[in-house]
Amino acid sequence: MSSPNRGEVWLVDLGYTAKVRPCLVVSIPALMQDRALVALVPHTTNLRGSRFEVALTVRFLKPGAFDVQNIITIPHAKLLRKLGDLDADQLSQVEAALRFWLGLSDEDAEAE
C-alpha cells in the first residue's frame, strides 16, 4: 500500500474500544526509510461543543466533526479503505484548529 495523502479521509480500524471510524490524514506521506505510520484526526458524530471540533459538511460522512484533540498515530495496516478527500478550504479549517490545539499558532478562539 502506498502512503496515504494529507487531506484524505479513510475508514480506520482503531481497535475494539474505539471501533472503526472515518479519520482524516494530517501527516505527509511516509518515504521508504520512514516508519509506515500515519497521523490522523478521527471524525465523530458524538459532539460535545468543543472549540477543537471542526464540523464540516462532507458528502461521504454522517453529520459530525473532526476532533483535533484526539489526534492519533497508527500503522498504515490499520487503514481499511479510502472514503474521499476534503477540499482545500475544509482541510485548512482542520489545520487551523490543530495548530491552535497544539499551541503552534497565535490564533485564539477563532479556530473554533
PDB file of N, CA, C and O in Angstrom, residues 2 9 15-16 22 24 30-32 44-45 53 61 66 76 83 90 95 100 104-106 111:
ATOM      1  N   SER A   2       0.571   2.183  -0.858  1.00  0.00           N
ATOM      2  CA  SER A   2       1.322   3.437  -0.852  1.00  0.00           C
ATOM      3  C   SER A   2       0.850   4.290   0.332  1.00  0.00           C
ATOM      4  O   SER A   2      -0.207   4.058   0.908  1.00  0.00           O
ATOM      5  N   VAL A   9      -9.629  11.120   3.619  1.00  0.00           N
ATOM      6  CA  VAL A   9     -10.397  10.545   4.724  1.00  0.00           C
ATOM      7  C   VAL A   9     -10.481   9.045   4.486  1.00  0.00           C
ATOM      8  O   VAL A   9     -10.900   8.599   3.412  1.00  0.00           O
ATOM      9  N   GLY A  15      -9.302  -0.198  16.800  1.00  0.00           N
ATOM     10  CA  GLY A  15      -9.331  -1.157  17.898  1.00  0.00           C
ATOM     11  C   GLY A  15     -10.754  -1.354  18.397  1.00  0.00           C
ATOM     12  O   GLY A  15     -11.647  -0.579  18.087  1.00  0.00           O
ATOM     13  N   TYR A  16     -10.967  -2.366  19.192  1.00  0.00           N
ATOM     14  CA  TYR A  16     -12.343  -2.733  19.568  1.00  0.00           C
ATOM     15  C   TYR A  16     -13.032  -1.681  20.421  1.00  0.00           C
ATOM     16  O   TYR A  16     -14.239  -1.512  20.337  1.00  0.00           O
ATOM     17  N   PRO A  22     -14.260   6.900  10.431  1.00  0.00           N
ATOM     18  CA  PRO A  22     -13.553   7.723   9.451  1.00  0.00           C
ATOM     19  C   PRO A  22     -12.512   8.598  10.158  1.00  0.00           C
ATOM     20  O   PRO A  22     -12.742   9.087  11.263  1.00  0.00           O
ATOM     21  N   LEU A  24      -9.250  11.617   9.223  1.00  0.00           N
ATOM     22  CA  LEU A  24      -8.587  12.496   8.267  1.00  0.00           C
ATOM     23  C   LEU A  24      -7.079  12.368   8.407  1.00  0.00           C
ATOM     24  O   LEU A  24      -6.542  12.473   9.521  1.00  0.00           O
ATOM     25  N   ALA A  30       4.714   8.959   4.053  1.00  0.00           N
ATOM     26  CA  ALA A  30       5.966   8.367   4.537  1.00  0.00           C
ATOM     27  C   ALA A  30       6.811   7.920   3.346  1.00  0.00           C
ATOM     28  O   ALA A  30       6.273   7.489   2.326  1.00  0.00           O
ATOM     29  N   LEU A  31       8.122   8.028   3.491  1.00  0.00           N
ATOM     30  CA  LEU A  31       9.041   7.527   2.476  1.00  0.00           C
ATOM     31  C   LEU A  31       9.518   6.134   2.877  1.00  0.00           C
ATOM     32  O   LEU A  31       9.251   5.671   3.979  1.00  0.00           O
ATOM     33  N   MET A  32      10.260   5.479   1.987  1.00  0.00           N
ATOM     34  CA  MET A  32      10.710   4.108   2.226  1.00  0.00           C
ATOM     35  C   MET A  32      11.473   3.965   3.547  1.00  0.00           C
ATOM     36  O   MET A  32      11.320   2.987   4.251  1.00  0.00           O
ATOM     37  N   THR A  44     -16.122  12.257  14.477  1.00  0.00           N
ATOM     38  CA  THR A  44     -17.080  11.779  15.469  1.00  0.00           C
ATOM     39  C   THR A  44     -18.470  12.347  15.193  1.00  0.00           C
ATOM     40  O   THR A  44     -18.593  13.456  14.659  1.00  0.00           O
ATOM     41  N   THR A  45     -19.470  11.583  15.542  1.00  0.00           N
ATOM     42  CA  THR A  45     -20.852  12.075  15.483  1.00  0.00           C
ATOM     43  C   THR A  45     -21.352  12.393  16.887  1.00  0.00           C
ATOM     44  O   THR A  45     -22.471  12.863  17.052  1.00  0.00           O
ATOM     45  N   GLU A  53     -13.516  20.830  17.939  1.00  0.00           N
ATOM     46  CA  GLU A  53     -14.288  20.035  16.981  1.00  0.00           C
ATOM     47  C   GLU A  53     -14.511  20.893  15.738  1.00  0.00           C
ATOM     48  O   GLU A  53     -14.969  22.032  15.839  1.00  0.00           O
ATOM     49  N   LEU A  61     -19.663  11.534   4.607  1.00  0.00           N
ATOM     50  CA  LEU A  61     -19.660  11.337   6.065  1.00  0.00           C
ATOM     51  C   LEU A  61     -21.000  11.714   6.672  1.00  0.00           C
ATOM     52  O   LEU A  61     -21.676  12.616   6.181  1.00  0.00           O
ATOM     53  N   PHE A  66     -14.569  16.692  12.970  1.00  0.00           N
ATOM     54  CA  PHE A  66     -13.236  16.154  13.185  1.00  0.00           C
ATOM     55  C   PHE A  66     -12.750  16.687  14.524  1.00  0.00           C
ATOM     56  O   PHE A  66     -12.766  17.893  14.767  1.00  0.00           O
ATOM     57  N   HIS A  76       0.030   2.073   8.874  1.00  0.00           N
ATOM     58  CA  HIS A  76      -0.742   2.063   7.628  1.00  0.00           C
ATOM     59  C   HIS A  76      -1.675   0.848   7.550  1.00  0.00           C
ATOM     60  O   HIS A  76      -2.744   0.926   6.945  1.00  0.00           O
ATOM     61  N   LEU A  83     -12.247   6.835   1.817  1.00  0.00           N
ATOM     62  CA  LEU A  83     -13.627   7.279   1.638  1.00  0.00           C
ATOM     63  C   LEU A  83     -13.732   8.477   0.710  1.00  0.00           C
ATOM     64  O   LEU A  83     -14.734   8.651   0.031  1.00  0.00           O
ATOM     65  N   GLN A  90     -11.759  23.021   3.503  1.00  0.00           N
ATOM     66  CA  GLN A  90     -12.091  22.139   4.624  1.00  0.00           C
ATOM     67  C   GLN A  90     -10.830  21.703   5.361  1.00  0.00           C
ATOM     68  O   GLN A  90     -10.770  21.740   6.591  1.00  0.00           O
ATOM     69  N   GLU A  95      -6.702  22.147   9.865  1.00  0.00           N
ATOM     70  CA  GLU A  95      -5.312  22.515  10.172  1.00  0.00           C
ATOM     71  C   GLU A  95      -5.244  23.676  11.161  1.00  0.00           C
ATOM     72  O   GLU A  95      -4.422  23.667  12.081  1.00  0.00           O
ATOM     73  N   PHE A 100      -4.000  25.434  16.638  1.00  0.00           N
ATOM     74  CA  PHE A 100      -4.475  26.078  17.864  1.00  0.00           C
ATOM     75  C   PHE A 100      -4.353  25.115  19.048  1.00  0.00           C
ATOM     76  O   PHE A 100      -3.815  25.457  20.103  1.00  0.00           O
ATOM     77  N   LEU A 104       0.630  26.015  18.222  1.00  0.00           N
ATOM     78  CA  LEU A 104       1.529  26.376  17.138  1.00  0.00           C
ATOM     79  C   LEU A 104       1.047  27.598  16.364  1.00  0.00           C
ATOM     80  O   LEU A 104       1.480  27.851  15.256  1.00  0.00           O
ATOM     81  N   SER A 105       0.118  28.353  16.964  1.00  0.00           N
ATOM     82  CA  SER A 105      -0.496  29.464  16.291  1.00  0.00           C
ATOM     83  C   SER A 105      -0.801  30.565  17.285  1.00  0.00           C
ATOM     84  O   SER A 105      -1.024  30.301  18.459  1.00  0.00           O
ATOM     85  N   ASP A 106      -0.844  31.775  16.801  1.00  0.00           N
ATOM     86  CA  ASP A 106      -1.227  32.910  17.658  1.00  0.00           C
ATOM     87  C   ASP A 106      -2.734  33.111  17.675  1.00  0.00           C
ATOM     88  O   ASP A 106      -3.236  33.988  18.370  1.00  0.00           O
ATOM     89  N   ALA A 111     -10.303  29.780  15.893  1.00  0.00           N
ATOM     90  CA  ALA A 111     -10.053  28.444  15.340  1.00  0.00           C
ATOM     91  C   ALA A 111     -11.168  27.474  15.702  1.00  0.00           C
ATOM     92  O   ALA A 111     -11.078  26.306  15.439  1.00  0.00           O
TER      93      ALA A 111
END
